[in-house]
Structures are given as C-alpha cells and as structure tokens.
C-alpha cells in the first residue's frame, strides 16, 4: 500500500513542478521583441485615441478660415499653437489625427468582431458536422474569396451611404473568410478527440459542445486571426474613405484626411504624409502584435 | 440478484460500407443487476466498444442500431429522442474512456469540467456543485482536492486524470457505469490502483458496471460475470470463477493462455491454444 501512494505522491510533485502553460506563455511573450514593439505602438495610438478629448489642443471640427493651411511647427513660420499646422479649412491637424485614431480603432475592432462572429459560427458548424454542411460553408468561402473586396465595398457603400455602421457591416461581411477557414480546420482536428465523445457521454447537447467545449480551444487562433483582421479592416476603411465612399466628412478619419490632402500634395505634402504615416504605423503595430501573439501561443508552428 | 438494471436482448449494430453492410455486433444479450460487474472481453474490433457506444446511443446516425429490447431500469433506450437520451447520459448512465489523456478538455480546469457536468443534470448552485466535486475527488483518492480543482488536465498524471474521469462519471450517482478499457493506457501499478478503486466504489454504491477490456486478467480482477466476445458475437459467458476454471469455447481458452503466470515459459501448450483459436 505504501509504495503506490509514494509513487503517486512523487508523480504529483513532478506534475506540480512543471511550469503552467500561462507561465511558459509569459516567458515567451517577454522575450519577443516584435510583440514588445508592436504592443508599444498599439498602446500609444490607443491611448491617443482614448485621451483625445483631453490632450487634443483644439476642437477637431472647429473651422477657422483665417488660419488656413498653417505650416507645422518644424517648417518656417510654424507655431506651437498648431503643432501639425492646419488643413484647408483651418482645422487643427494634430487634433484631427488624434481623433482619427478613435475612428480607426472603432471600425477596426468592431469589423473584426463582426467578421469573427460570422466566420467562427460557420467554421464551427462546418468543422463539427462535416459532410454537406461543410460543402456549403466551403462553397460560401470560395464565393467570398472570389469577390473583389474593394469593389463590393464600394458598390455597397455607394448604395447605402457612408454611415459608420454601414461601413462596419460591409467590412464584417467581407472579412470573415479567414476566421471560417481557421476555425473549420481546427474544429475538424478537435472533433475526433475523445473529450468530445466524453462530453456527449456526460449529457452535453451539440450547442453546448460547440460553445462550451470546442470554442474555448479555439481562443488562440481566433485572437491571432482577429488581430490581423483588425489591421486589414483599418486599411480597408482608409481605402474606402480615401475613395470618398467610407466615413463621410467632416468626421476626422485618416483615410479621409489623406483624400482631402491629395490636392495639395505638391504644395503641402504634410497634409497627406501625416495621416498616411499614422495609418502605416498603426497597421504595422497591430500586425507585429498579431504575429507576436501567434508565436507566443503556438511556438511549435513557427517556421 | 434483483431485476436487472440493464437488459439488452439481441443487440445488432450494422455499419453501411461501400462493399455492403458490415455487422459489427451480431445479436448479443447483456444484463447487469445492481451491484454487479459484467466484464466484456475480446480482441480489438470484436464489437465490445461499439456495443457500449450503442447502449449510450453515441454512435453516428448512419450506423444502424437494432435490438429486441434495450432497457435501463425499465426505461426503453432504443427509441428515445436525442434530447431525452442526453438527459439520461451522465445522469443515469455514465462512461469512462480509455484515454485519460484526451478524454478531458485540455483548456478547461478540472473544477470547471466537474461543476458544469453536475449543473447540467441537477438544479443546484455553483457552491453546492463545487462541494460535490471536491467530495468526489477526495473519494477517488486525489489528495489536495480543493487545490486540484483549479488545475488543467495536462498538469495531472495519467492515473490522476483517470481518477478525475471516474469522479466525473460518478457525479450524478448513475445507475450504470460503463468502463471502456479504463486502464489500458496506464502503467501496471496505476492500473492496479484504478481497478481496486473501481471495485471499491462499485461495492460501496451498489453500482451496476460494465467493464470492457481486452485483458482477461484485468476483467477477472473486477468482474462477477463475464462475456467473451468474438467477431460481434458472444462466444462464451458465465460467472467469472467458472469461466476461469472451465472455459467452454476454444477462444476463451486462448485468451486465458494469454495471461502470463509466474514460472510460465513460452511453451508448446500456449502456441497450440492460439492455433486452435485461429483455426
């Protein structure tokens, strides 16, 4: 009797000495440079957006035609009153860029959430049921991939107008494919594992297995795809706004600001360079975070 | 023995294949009384696991299950809707699986998996479910049970995981426990502990148990009665002791000769028995 309990006690202790997965994850996260740089960028931009009402020196909507096209502080005649200068309508450029971060985040995150909802639901159903359901979902994914995103977004937004929620809805309906593909293949692997049968043997219904047993196993891939899709959505929103079919003026959207500045590109390139740099920086930051999270969550899959 | 908890007559399981229907189980009878353990022995693919999954109605719908009778405590199982079956599973019939490594959800804590199962079948508060779970973890011999509730499955050894599986299976005091090769994936010392635990629990709670294994030695240790299956049929059945002493079917004899004994040498008699069985 003593030897089995001794053996069991030993194996217990060894099991307790192993670092938990969250400890391992933190260890990897701390040593990942890309993740650190990316999260710093995202954090700063997010902070700018959130704190915009407090740190913006001016009202981003206030026009003052006497102060049109003032230069930025680093050029000749620049003043600290308007650090990034003003635009063609005399609005403070720094304030507009700070407020623009809010629009980008709002659209990026809500579009990613919306598409995650659609894609995860379809992917779960396809992966769990397989067979005909899978064929239908795969067909939808193929159809979606065959659609030229920008063209469809342009057509829809020009039909229904450029309200914020319409832009979000259109982007959600266009960006779900990667979620669906990733969730589908992960679910197919999980479905054959014994814990799914065990859950059924304990009386779990199918929705409960999908949401309670399988979905928690998919959080990792969903976070990774989600962060990359946020960046994707932000870029698309900028593109739509640049073409005049996304968010409508006078909303301070970075894409819109680039569009408004394009007429002045040879005379005052700062008008196009600053919002353009903001877009590039944020998208870079988010992509770094996405890649970093993937490396941290699934180090085996790293090439 | 009182009236049986489970009675199954003429269970047939047919799998449609491209080359025609395959009869995985061909008319077996099962009957287990309260406080009794029925052992089912047979080689891989003889239909023992399929029969148990058929009892739980856990086979995919394209596989045809038929029987003259399939009753649990007088409740007909064969024609219940999926929803009605789900209410019975985990509550009246519970099952323990072969692979303790994969039978627990890797991303949910032990405590979460236990309380959720309990709350699925019982109207109870979280606190009550937690207490029940801790009680059972203690009962199946897990030390520091309250602490272990917060642990994820991969942090436990195989033996501990199988103990957790047993605890989960017993949460709702089922009438019938089906153990499908519960010790196959464990090493021999742990296997002996788990077998003793199952036998204890079964005696203590008056459980009816079906114990499935390919290892006659393991089955002999826990079962009162045993059924030997071969190719979807019952080839030999009877009380454990009798079967061990007077095996009727040559296949049973072959299985018996597979149990290693002290001092036994790989000799002529064993090979002979095997050849006889395959002939």
Coordinates of C-alpha atoms in Angstrom, one line a residue:
Chain A
X1 CA 0.0 0.0 0.0
X2 CA 2.9 2.3 0.8
X3 CA 4.6 2.0 -2.5
X4 CA 1.7 3.0 -4.8
X5 CA 0.9 6.1 -2.6
X6 CA 4.6 7.0 -2.6
X7 CA 4.7 6.7 -6.4
X8 CA 1.6 8.7 -6.8
X9 CA 2.9 11.4 -4.4
X10 CA 6.1 11.6 -6.4
X11 CA 4.3 11.9 -9.7
X12 CA 2.0 14.6 -8.2
X13 CA 5.0 16.6 -7.1
X14 CA 6.7 16.3 -10.5
X15 CA 3.5 17.4 -12.2
X16 CA 3.3 20.4 -9.8
X17 CA 6.9 21.4 -10.6
X18 CA 6.2 21.7 -14.3
X19 CA 5.6 25.4 -15.3
X20 CA 2.0 26.0 -16.1
X21 CA 1.2 27.0 -19.7
X22 CA 0.5 30.5 -18.7
X23 CA 3.9 30.8 -17.1
X24 CA 5.5 29.5 -20.3
X25 CA 3.5 31.9 -22.3
X26 CA 4.5 34.9 -20.3
X27 CA 8.1 33.8 -20.6
X28 CA 7.9 33.6 -24.3
X29 CA 5.9 36.9 -24.5
X30 CA 8.6 38.8 -22.5
X31 CA 11.4 37.7 -24.8
X32 CA 9.6 38.5 -28.1
X33 CA 10.9 41.8 -29.5
X34 CA 8.3 42.2 -32.2
X35 CA 5.5 41.8 -29.7
X36 CA 7.0 44.4 -27.5
X37 CA 7.4 47.0 -30.2
X38 CA 4.0 46.2 -31.7
X39 CA 2.2 46.5 -28.4
X40 CA 4.0 49.7 -27.6
X41 CA 2.9 51.3 -30.8
X42 CA -0.7 50.0 -30.4
X43 CA -0.8 51.1 -26.8
X44 CA 0.4 54.6 -27.7
X45 CA -2.1 55.0 -30.6
X46 CA -4.9 53.6 -28.4
X47 CA -4.0 56.0 -25.6
X48 CA -4.0 58.9 -28.1
X49 CA -7.4 57.9 -29.3
X50 CA -8.9 57.4 -25.9
X51 CA -7.4 60.5 -24.4
X52 CA -8.1 62.7 -27.4
X53 CA -10.6 64.9 -25.7
X54 CA -8.1 65.7 -23.0
X55 CA -4.9 66.0 -25.0
X56 CA -6.1 67.5 -28.3
X57 CA -5.2 71.2 -28.3
X58 CA -8.2 72.2 -30.4
X59 CA -11.7 71.1 -31.4
X60 CA -11.1 68.8 -34.5
X61 CA -14.3 70.2 -36.1
X62 CA -13.7 73.9 -35.4
X63 CA -13.0 75.7 -38.7
X64 CA -11.2 79.0 -38.9
X65 CA -10.7 80.3 -42.4
X66 CA -8.3 83.0 -41.3
X67 CA -5.9 80.2 -40.2
X68 CA -6.0 78.1 -43.4
X69 CA -3.0 75.9 -44.2
X70 CA -0.8 77.0 -41.4
X71 CA 2.6 75.1 -41.6
X72 CA 3.7 72.6 -39.0
X73 CA 6.0 73.6 -36.1
X74 CA 9.2 72.3 -37.8
X75 CA 8.8 74.4 -41.0
X76 CA 9.3 78.1 -41.4
X77 CA 6.6 80.2 -39.7
X78 CA 5.3 77.2 -37.8
X79 CA 3.9 77.9 -34.3
X80 CA 3.4 75.7 -31.2
X81 CA -0.2 76.8 -31.3
X82 CA -0.8 74.3 -34.2
X83 CA 1.9 71.7 -33.9
X84 CA 1.0 69.9 -37.1
X85 CA -0.4 73.0 -38.7
X86 CA -3.9 73.3 -40.0
X87 CA -5.8 71.9 -43.0
X88 CA -7.5 73.7 -45.9
X89 CA -10.4 74.7 -43.7
X90 CA -8.3 75.9 -40.8
X91 CA -8.8 72.9 -38.5
X92 CA -6.0 71.9 -36.2
X93 CA -4.3 68.9 -37.8
X94 CA -2.9 67.3 -34.7
X95 CA -6.3 67.2 -33.1
X96 CA -7.8 65.7 -36.2
X97 CA -5.1 63.0 -36.2
X98 CA -5.7 62.2 -32.5
X99 CA -9.4 61.9 -33.0
X100 CA -8.8 59.9 -36.2
X101 CA -7.2 57.1 -34.1
X102 CA -10.7 56.7 -32.5
X103 CA -12.4 56.1 -35.8
X104 CA -9.7 53.7 -36.9
X105 CA -9.9 51.6 -33.7
X106 CA -13.7 51.7 -33.6
X107 CA -14.0 50.5 -37.2
X108 CA -11.1 48.0 -37.0
X109 CA -12.2 46.4 -33.8
X110 CA -16.0 46.2 -34.5
X111 CA -15.4 45.0 -38.0
X112 CA -13.1 42.3 -36.7
X113 CA -15.6 41.3 -34.0
X114 CA -18.4 41.1 -36.5
X115 CA -16.5 39.0 -39.0
X116 CA -15.2 36.8 -36.2
X117 CA -18.8 36.1 -35.2
X118 CA -19.8 35.1 -38.7
X119 CA -16.6 33.2 -39.5
X120 CA -16.4 31.4 -36.2
X121 CA -20.0 30.3 -36.4
X122 CA -19.7 29.0 -40.0
X123 CA -16.3 27.4 -39.3
X124 CA -17.6 25.6 -36.2
X125 CA -20.6 24.2 -38.0
X126 CA -18.6 23.1 -41.0
X127 CA -15.8 21.5 -38.9
X128 CA -18.2 19.8 -36.5
X129 CA -20.8 18.4 -38.8
X130 CA -18.6 17.9 -41.9
X131 CA -20.3 16.4 -45.0
X132 CA -23.0 18.5 -46.6
X133 CA -22.8 21.4 -44.1
X134 CA -19.0 21.5 -44.8
X135 CA -19.5 21.6 -48.5
X136 CA -22.0 24.5 -48.2
X137 CA -19.7 26.5 -46.0
X138 CA -16.7 25.8 -48.2
X139 CA -18.7 27.0 -51.1
X140 CA -19.5 30.2 -49.3
X141 CA -15.9 30.8 -48.5
X142 CA -15.0 30.2 -52.2
X143 CA -17.6 32.7 -53.3
X144 CA -16.4 35.2 -50.7
X145 CA -12.8 34.8 -51.9
X146 CA -13.9 35.3 -55.5
X147 CA -15.4 38.7 -54.6
X148 CA -13.1 41.7 -55.1
X149 CA -13.3 43.2 -51.6
X150 CA -12.8 46.8 -52.5
X151 CA -15.2 46.7 -55.4
X152 CA -18.0 45.2 -53.4
X153 CA -17.4 47.5 -50.5
X154 CA -17.5 50.5 -52.9
X155 CA -20.8 49.3 -54.5
X156 CA -22.5 48.6 -51.2
X157 CA -21.4 51.8 -49.5
X158 CA -22.3 53.9 -52.5
X159 CA -25.8 52.3 -52.4
X160 CA -26.4 52.6 -48.7
X161 CA -24.4 55.7 -47.9
X162 CA -21.3 56.1 -45.8
X163 CA -22.6 55.9 -42.3
X164 CA -20.2 54.4 -39.8
X165 CA -22.3 51.4 -39.0
X166 CA -22.8 50.6 -42.7
X167 CA -19.0 50.6 -43.3
X168 CA -18.6 48.3 -40.3
X169 CA -21.3 46.0 -41.5
X170 CA -19.8 45.8 -45.0
X171 CA -16.4 45.1 -43.7
X172 CA -17.7 42.4 -41.3
X173 CA -19.4 40.7 -44.2
X174 CA -16.3 40.8 -46.3
X175 CA -13.6 39.8 -43.8
X176 CA -15.0 36.6 -42.2
X177 CA -13.3 34.1 -44.6
X178 CA -10.0 33.7 -42.7
X179 CA -11.9 33.1 -39.4
X180 CA -14.1 30.5 -41.1
X181 CA -11.1 28.6 -42.7
X182 CA -9.0 28.6 -39.5
X183 CA -11.9 27.6 -37.2
X184 CA -13.1 24.9 -39.6
X185 CA -9.7 23.1 -39.8
X186 CA -9.1 23.5 -36.0
X187 CA -12.6 22.1 -35.2
X188 CA -12.1 19.1 -37.5
X189 CA -9.0 18.2 -35.5
X190 CA -10.7 18.7 -32.2
X191 CA -13.9 16.9 -33.2
X192 CA -12.2 13.5 -33.3
X193 CA -10.7 13.9 -29.8
X194 CA -12.1 11.7 -27.1
X195 CA -13.2 14.6 -24.9
X196 CA -15.9 15.5 -27.4
X197 CA -17.4 11.9 -27.1
X198 CA -16.8 12.1 -23.3
X199 CA -18.8 15.4 -23.2
X200 CA -21.6 13.8 -25.1
X201 CA -21.5 10.8 -22.8
X202 CA -22.0 13.2 -19.9
X203 CA -25.2 14.5 -21.5
X204 CA -23.9 17.6 -23.3
X205 CA -26.0 18.8 -26.2
X206 CA -24.5 19.8 -29.5
X207 CA -24.7 23.6 -29.0
X208 CA -23.1 23.1 -25.6
X209 CA -20.3 21.0 -27.1
X210 CA -19.7 23.6 -29.8
X211 CA -19.7 26.6 -27.5
X212 CA -18.6 25.2 -24.1
X213 CA -16.1 22.5 -25.2
X214 CA -14.8 23.4 -28.6
X215 CA -14.8 27.2 -28.6
X216 CA -12.5 27.6 -25.6
X217 CA -10.0 25.5 -27.5
X218 CA -10.1 28.0 -30.4
X219 CA -9.4 31.2 -28.5
X220 CA -5.7 31.2 -29.6
X221 CA -6.2 31.1 -33.3
X222 CA -9.2 33.4 -33.0
X223 CA -7.0 36.1 -31.3
X224 CA -4.3 35.8 -33.9
X225 CA -6.6 36.0 -36.9
X226 CA -8.6 38.7 -35.1
X227 CA -5.6 41.0 -34.6
X228 CA -4.6 40.6 -38.2
X229 CA -8.1 41.3 -39.4
X230 CA -8.3 44.5 -37.3
X231 CA -5.3 45.8 -39.3
X232 CA -6.9 44.6 -42.5
X233 CA -10.2 46.4 -41.6
X234 CA -8.4 49.6 -40.8
X235 CA -6.6 49.6 -44.1
X236 CA -9.8 48.9 -46.0
X237 CA -11.6 51.7 -44.1
X238 CA -8.9 54.1 -45.1
X239 CA -9.1 53.0 -48.7
X240 CA -12.8 53.4 -48.7
X241 CA -12.7 56.8 -47.1
X242 CA -9.9 57.9 -49.5
X243 CA -12.2 57.0 -52.4
X244 CA -14.9 59.1 -50.7
X245 CA -17.2 56.1 -50.0
X246 CA -16.3 55.3 -46.4
X247 CA -16.8 57.6 -43.5
X248 CA -18.1 61.0 -44.6
X249 CA -16.7 64.4 -43.8
X250 CA -16.3 66.2 -41.5
X251 CA -15.5 63.1 -39.4
X252 CA -11.7 63.0 -38.8
X253 CA -10.8 59.7 -40.5
X254 CA -7.2 59.2 -41.5
X255 CA -8.2 57.9 -45.0
X256 CA -10.5 60.9 -45.5
X257 CA -7.7 63.2 -44.4
X258 CA -5.3 61.7 -47.0
X259 CA -8.1 62.2 -49.6
X260 CA -8.6 65.8 -48.6
X261 CA -4.9 66.4 -48.7
X262 CA -4.2 64.8 -52.1
X263 CA -5.0 68.0 -54.0
X264 CA -2.2 69.8 -52.1
X265 CA 0.4 67.0 -52.5
X266 CA 2.9 69.2 -54.3
X267 CA 2.4 72.3 -52.2
X268 CA 1.9 70.9 -48.7
X269 CA 2.9 67.3 -48.5
X270 CA 2.5 67.2 -44.7
X271 CA -1.3 67.0 -45.2
X272 CA -1.0 63.6 -46.8
X273 CA 2.1 62.4 -45.1
X274 CA 1.0 62.7 -41.5
X275 CA -2.3 60.7 -41.7
X276 CA -0.6 58.3 -44.1
X277 CA 2.2 57.7 -41.6
X278 CA -0.4 57.3 -38.8
X279 CA -2.2 54.6 -40.8
X280 CA 1.1 52.8 -41.6
X281 CA 2.3 53.0 -38.0
X282 CA -0.9 51.6 -36.5
X283 CA -1.2 48.8 -39.1
X284 CA 2.4 47.9 -38.6
X285 CA 1.9 47.8 -34.8
X286 CA -1.2 45.6 -35.0
X287 CA 0.5 43.2 -37.4
X288 CA 3.5 42.9 -35.1
X289 CA 1.2 42.2 -32.2
X290 CA -0.7 39.6 -34.2
X291 CA 2.5 37.8 -35.3
X292 CA 3.9 38.0 -31.8
X293 CA 0.7 36.5 -30.3
X294 CA 0.9 33.7 -32.8
X295 CA 4.5 32.9 -31.9
X296 CA 3.7 33.1 -28.2
X297 CA 0.6 30.9 -28.3
X298 CA 1.8 28.3 -30.8
X299 CA 5.6 28.2 -30.8
X300 CA 5.6 24.8 -32.5
X301 CA 4.1 26.2 -35.6
X302 CA 6.8 28.8 -36.0
X303 CA 8.8 28.3 -39.2
Chain B
X1 CA -30.0 -10.8 -7.6
X2 CA -32.9 -8.4 -8.1
X3 CA -34.3 -7.4 -11.5
X4 CA -31.6 -6.2 -13.8
X5 CA -30.7 -2.5 -14.1
X6 CA -29.8 -3.0 -17.7
X7 CA -31.3 -5.6 -20.0
X8 CA -30.5 -5.8 -23.7
X9 CA -31.7 -8.6 -26.0
X10 CA -30.4 -9.3 -29.4
X11 CA -28.4 -6.1 -30.0
X12 CA -27.3 -5.7 -33.6
X13 CA -25.1 -2.9 -34.9
X14 CA -24.8 -2.6 -38.7
X15 CA -22.3 -0.2 -40.4
X16 CA -23.0 0.5 -44.1
X17 CA -19.8 0.3 -46.1
X18 CA -19.2 0.7 -49.9
X19 CA -18.9 -3.1 -50.1
X20 CA -22.2 -3.7 -48.3
X21 CA -23.4 -3.7 -44.7
X22 CA -21.0 -4.8 -42.1
X23 CA -22.4 -6.4 -39.0
X24 CA -20.2 -5.1 -36.2
X25 CA -22.4 -6.6 -33.5
X26 CA -24.5 -9.6 -34.2
X27 CA -27.2 -10.2 -31.7
X28 CA -25.6 -10.0 -28.2
X29 CA -27.6 -10.1 -25.0
X30 CA -26.5 -8.1 -21.9
X31 CA -27.9 -8.0 -18.5
X32 CA -26.5 -6.3 -15.4
X33 CA -28.0 -6.2 -11.9
X34 CA -27.5 -3.7 -9.2
X35 CA -24.2 -4.2 -7.5
X36 CA -22.9 -6.4 -10.2
X37 CA -20.0 -6.1 -12.6
X38 CA -20.2 -7.6 -16.1
X39 CA -16.9 -8.0 -17.8
X40 CA -16.8 -8.0 -21.6
X41 CA -13.6 -9.4 -23.1
X42 CA -12.5 -9.7 -26.6
X43 CA -9.8 -8.7 -29.0
X44 CA -9.7 -5.4 -30.8
X45 CA -12.5 -5.0 -33.3
X46 CA -14.7 -7.7 -31.8
X47 CA -17.5 -5.2 -31.1
X48 CA -17.2 -4.6 -27.4
X49 CA -16.7 -0.8 -27.6
X50 CA -19.3 -0.5 -30.3
X51 CA -21.8 -2.3 -28.1
X52 CA -21.2 0.1 -25.3
X53 CA -21.5 3.2 -27.5
X54 CA -24.7 1.7 -28.9
X55 CA -26.1 1.4 -25.4
X56 CA -25.4 5.1 -24.9
X57 CA -26.7 5.8 -28.3
X58 CA -23.5 7.6 -29.1
X59 CA -22.8 6.1 -32.5
X60 CA -23.2 8.4 -35.5
X61 CA -26.6 8.2 -37.1
X62 CA -25.6 6.4 -40.2
X63 CA -24.8 3.3 -38.2
X64 CA -27.9 1.2 -37.6
X65 CA -28.6 0.0 -34.1
X66 CA -31.3 -2.5 -33.5
X67 CA -32.4 -4.7 -30.6
X68 CA -35.4 -6.7 -29.4
X69 CA -35.1 -4.9 -26.1
X70 CA -32.8 -2.3 -24.6
X71 CA -33.9 -1.1 -21.2
X72 CA -32.3 0.8 -18.4
X73 CA -34.3 0.5 -15.1
X74 CA -37.4 -0.1 -17.2
X75 CA -36.7 2.9 -19.5
X76 CA -36.7 2.0 -23.1
X77 CA -33.4 3.3 -24.7
X78 CA -33.7 2.4 -28.3
X79 CA -36.4 4.8 -29.4
X80 CA -35.7 7.8 -27.2
X81 CA -35.1 11.1 -28.9
X82 CA -31.6 12.6 -28.8
X83 CA -32.7 15.1 -26.3
X84 CA -34.2 12.5 -24.0
X85 CA -31.0 10.5 -24.3
X86 CA -28.9 13.5 -23.5
X87 CA -30.8 13.8 -20.2
X88 CA -30.0 10.2 -19.3
X89 CA -26.3 10.3 -20.3
X90 CA -24.2 11.4 -17.4
X91 CA -27.1 11.2 -15.1
X92 CA -28.3 7.5 -15.2
X93 CA -25.6 6.0 -17.4
X94 CA -22.0 7.3 -17.3
X95 CA -19.0 6.2 -19.1
X96 CA -15.2 6.1 -18.5
X97 CA -13.0 6.2 -21.6
X98 CA -9.7 4.5 -22.4
X99 CA -7.5 7.6 -23.0
X100 CA -7.4 9.7 -19.8
X101 CA -5.0 11.9 -21.7
X102 CA -7.6 13.1 -24.3
X103 CA -10.9 12.5 -22.5
X104 CA -10.7 15.7 -20.6
X105 CA -11.0 19.0 -22.3
X106 CA -7.4 20.5 -22.3
X107 CA -8.4 24.1 -21.9
X108 CA -10.9 23.8 -19.0
X109 CA -9.9 23.4 -15.4
X110 CA -10.8 20.1 -13.7
X111 CA -13.2 22.0 -11.4
X112 CA -15.0 23.7 -14.2
X113 CA -15.5 20.4 -16.1
X114 CA -16.9 18.8 -13.0
X115 CA -19.2 21.5 -11.8
X116 CA -20.6 22.0 -15.4
X117 CA -21.4 18.4 -15.7
X118 CA -23.2 18.4 -12.3
X119 CA -25.1 21.5 -13.1
X120 CA -26.2 20.0 -16.4
X121 CA -28.2 17.4 -14.6
X122 CA -29.0 18.9 -11.2
X123 CA -30.7 22.0 -10.1
X124 CA -28.0 23.3 -7.7
X125 CA -25.9 26.3 -7.0
X126 CA -22.3 26.7 -8.0
X127 CA -21.2 26.3 -4.4
X128 CA -23.1 23.0 -4.0
X129 CA -21.7 21.7 -7.3
X130 CA -18.2 22.6 -6.2
X131 CA -18.6 20.9 -2.8
X132 CA -19.9 17.8 -4.5
X133 CA -17.0 17.8 -6.9
X134 CA -14.4 18.1 -4.2
X135 CA -16.1 15.3 -2.2
X136 CA -15.8 13.0 -5.2
X137 CA -12.2 14.0 -5.9
X138 CA -11.4 13.1 -2.3
X139 CA -13.3 9.8 -2.7
X140 CA -11.4 8.7 -5.8
X141 CA -8.2 9.3 -3.8
X142 CA -7.0 12.6 -5.0
X143 CA -5.1 14.5 -2.4
X144 CA -5.4 18.3 -2.0
X145 CA -8.6 18.0 -3.9
X146 CA -9.7 21.7 -3.5
X147 CA -6.4 22.8 -4.9
X148 CA -6.6 20.3 -7.8
X149 CA -9.9 21.8 -8.9
X150 CA -8.1 24.8 -10.3
X151 CA -5.6 22.7 -12.3
X152 CA -5.7 22.0 -16.0
X153 CA -5.8 18.3 -17.2
X154 CA -2.2 18.3 -18.6
X155 CA -0.9 19.2 -15.2
X156 CA -2.0 15.8 -13.8
X157 CA -0.5 12.4 -14.4
X158 CA -2.4 9.7 -16.3
X159 CA -3.5 7.9 -13.2
X160 CA -4.8 11.1 -11.6
X161 CA -6.6 12.1 -14.8
X162 CA -8.3 8.7 -14.9
X163 CA -9.4 9.3 -11.3
X164 CA -10.8 12.6 -12.3
X165 CA -12.7 10.9 -15.1
X166 CA -14.1 8.4 -12.6
X167 CA -15.1 11.2 -10.3
X168 CA -16.9 13.0 -13.2
X169 CA -18.7 9.8 -14.1
X170 CA -19.9 9.3 -10.6
X171 CA -21.0 13.0 -10.0
X172 CA -24.7 12.3 -10.6
X173 CA -24.8 8.8 -9.0
X174 CA -25.5 6.9 -12.2
X175 CA -27.3 3.5 -12.1
X176 CA -25.0 2.1 -14.7
X177 CA -21.3 2.8 -15.2
X178 CA -19.6 1.7 -18.4
X179 CA -15.9 1.5 -18.2
X180 CA -14.4 1.1 -21.7
X181 CA -10.8 -0.1 -21.2
X182 CA -10.2 2.3 -18.4
X183 CA -6.8 1.1 -17.5
X184 CA -5.3 0.2 -20.9
X185 CA -3.4 3.4 -21.2
X186 CA -2.0 3.3 -17.7
X187 CA 1.1 1.6 -16.4
X188 CA 0.6 -1.6 -14.4
X189 CA 0.9 -0.1 -10.9
X190 CA -1.5 2.6 -11.6
X191 CA -3.8 0.1 -13.3
X192 CA -4.0 -2.0 -10.2
X193 CA -4.9 1.1 -8.1
X194 CA -7.6 2.2 -10.5
X195 CA -9.1 -1.3 -10.6
X196 CA -9.2 -1.5 -6.8
X197 CA -10.8 1.9 -6.7
X198 CA -13.5 0.9 -9.3
X199 CA -14.2 -2.3 -7.4
X200 CA -14.5 -0.4 -4.1
X201 CA -16.8 2.3 -5.5
X202 CA -18.9 -0.3 -7.1
X203 CA -19.4 -2.2 -3.9
X204 CA -19.9 0.9 -1.8
X205 CA -22.5 2.4 -4.1
X206 CA -24.2 -0.7 -5.4
X207 CA -23.4 0.4 -9.0
X208 CA -24.1 -1.8 -11.9
X209 CA -21.0 -1.8 -14.0
X210 CA -20.0 -3.0 -17.4
X211 CA -16.2 -3.4 -17.6
X212 CA -14.7 -3.7 -21.1
X213 CA -11.2 -4.9 -21.7
X214 CA -9.1 -7.0 -24.0
X215 CA -7.3 -8.3 -21.0
X216 CA -8.9 -11.2 -19.3
X217 CA -6.7 -10.8 -16.3
X218 CA -7.9 -7.3 -15.7
X219 CA -11.5 -8.3 -16.2
X220 CA -11.1 -11.2 -13.8
X221 CA -10.0 -8.8 -11.1
X222 CA -13.2 -6.8 -11.0
X223 CA -16.0 -8.7 -12.6
X224 CA -18.6 -11.1 -11.2
X225 CA -19.7 -12.3 -14.6
X226 CA -18.0 -12.2 -17.9
X227 CA -19.0 -12.4 -21.5
X228 CA -16.4 -13.3 -24.1
X229 CA -16.9 -11.6 -27.5
X230 CA -15.5 -12.6 -30.8
X231 CA -16.4 -11.1 -34.1
X232 CA -19.5 -9.4 -32.9
X233 CA -21.0 -12.3 -31.1
X234 CA -20.9 -13.7 -27.5
X235 CA -18.9 -16.9 -27.7
X236 CA -18.7 -17.7 -24.0
X237 CA -20.4 -16.4 -20.9
X238 CA -20.8 -17.2 -17.3
X239 CA -19.7 -16.4 -13.7
X240 CA -16.1 -15.3 -13.6
X241 CA -14.8 -18.2 -11.5
X242 CA -16.5 -20.8 -13.6
X243 CA -15.2 -19.4 -16.8
X244 CA -11.7 -19.3 -15.5
X245 CA -11.8 -22.9 -14.4
X246 CA -13.9 -24.4 -17.2
X247 CA -13.6 -22.3 -20.3
X248 CA -16.0 -23.8 -22.8
X249 CA -15.1 -22.1 -26.0
X250 CA -11.6 -22.5 -27.5
X251 CA -11.3 -18.8 -27.9
X252 CA -11.8 -18.3 -24.2
X253 CA -9.0 -20.9 -23.6
X254 CA -6.8 -18.9 -26.0
X255 CA -7.5 -15.7 -24.0
X256 CA -6.8 -17.5 -20.7
X257 CA -3.5 -18.7 -22.0
X258 CA -2.5 -15.1 -22.8
X259 CA -2.4 -14.2 -19.1
X260 CA 1.2 -14.5 -18.1
X261 CA 1.8 -16.6 -15.0
X262 CA 4.7 -16.8 -12.7
X263 CA 7.1 -19.5 -13.8
X264 CA 5.3 -20.0 -17.1
X265 CA 7.5 -20.5 -20.1
X266 CA 6.7 -19.7 -23.7
X267 CA 5.9 -23.3 -24.4
X268 CA 4.1 -25.6 -26.7
X269 CA 0.7 -25.6 -24.9
X270 CA 0.3 -21.8 -25.4
X271 CA 1.1 -21.8 -29.1
X272 CA -1.2 -24.7 -29.5
X273 CA -4.1 -22.9 -27.9
X274 CA -3.6 -19.9 -30.2
X275 CA -3.5 -22.0 -33.3
X276 CA -6.6 -23.7 -32.2
X277 CA -8.4 -20.4 -31.8
X278 CA -7.5 -19.1 -35.1
X279 CA -8.4 -22.3 -36.9

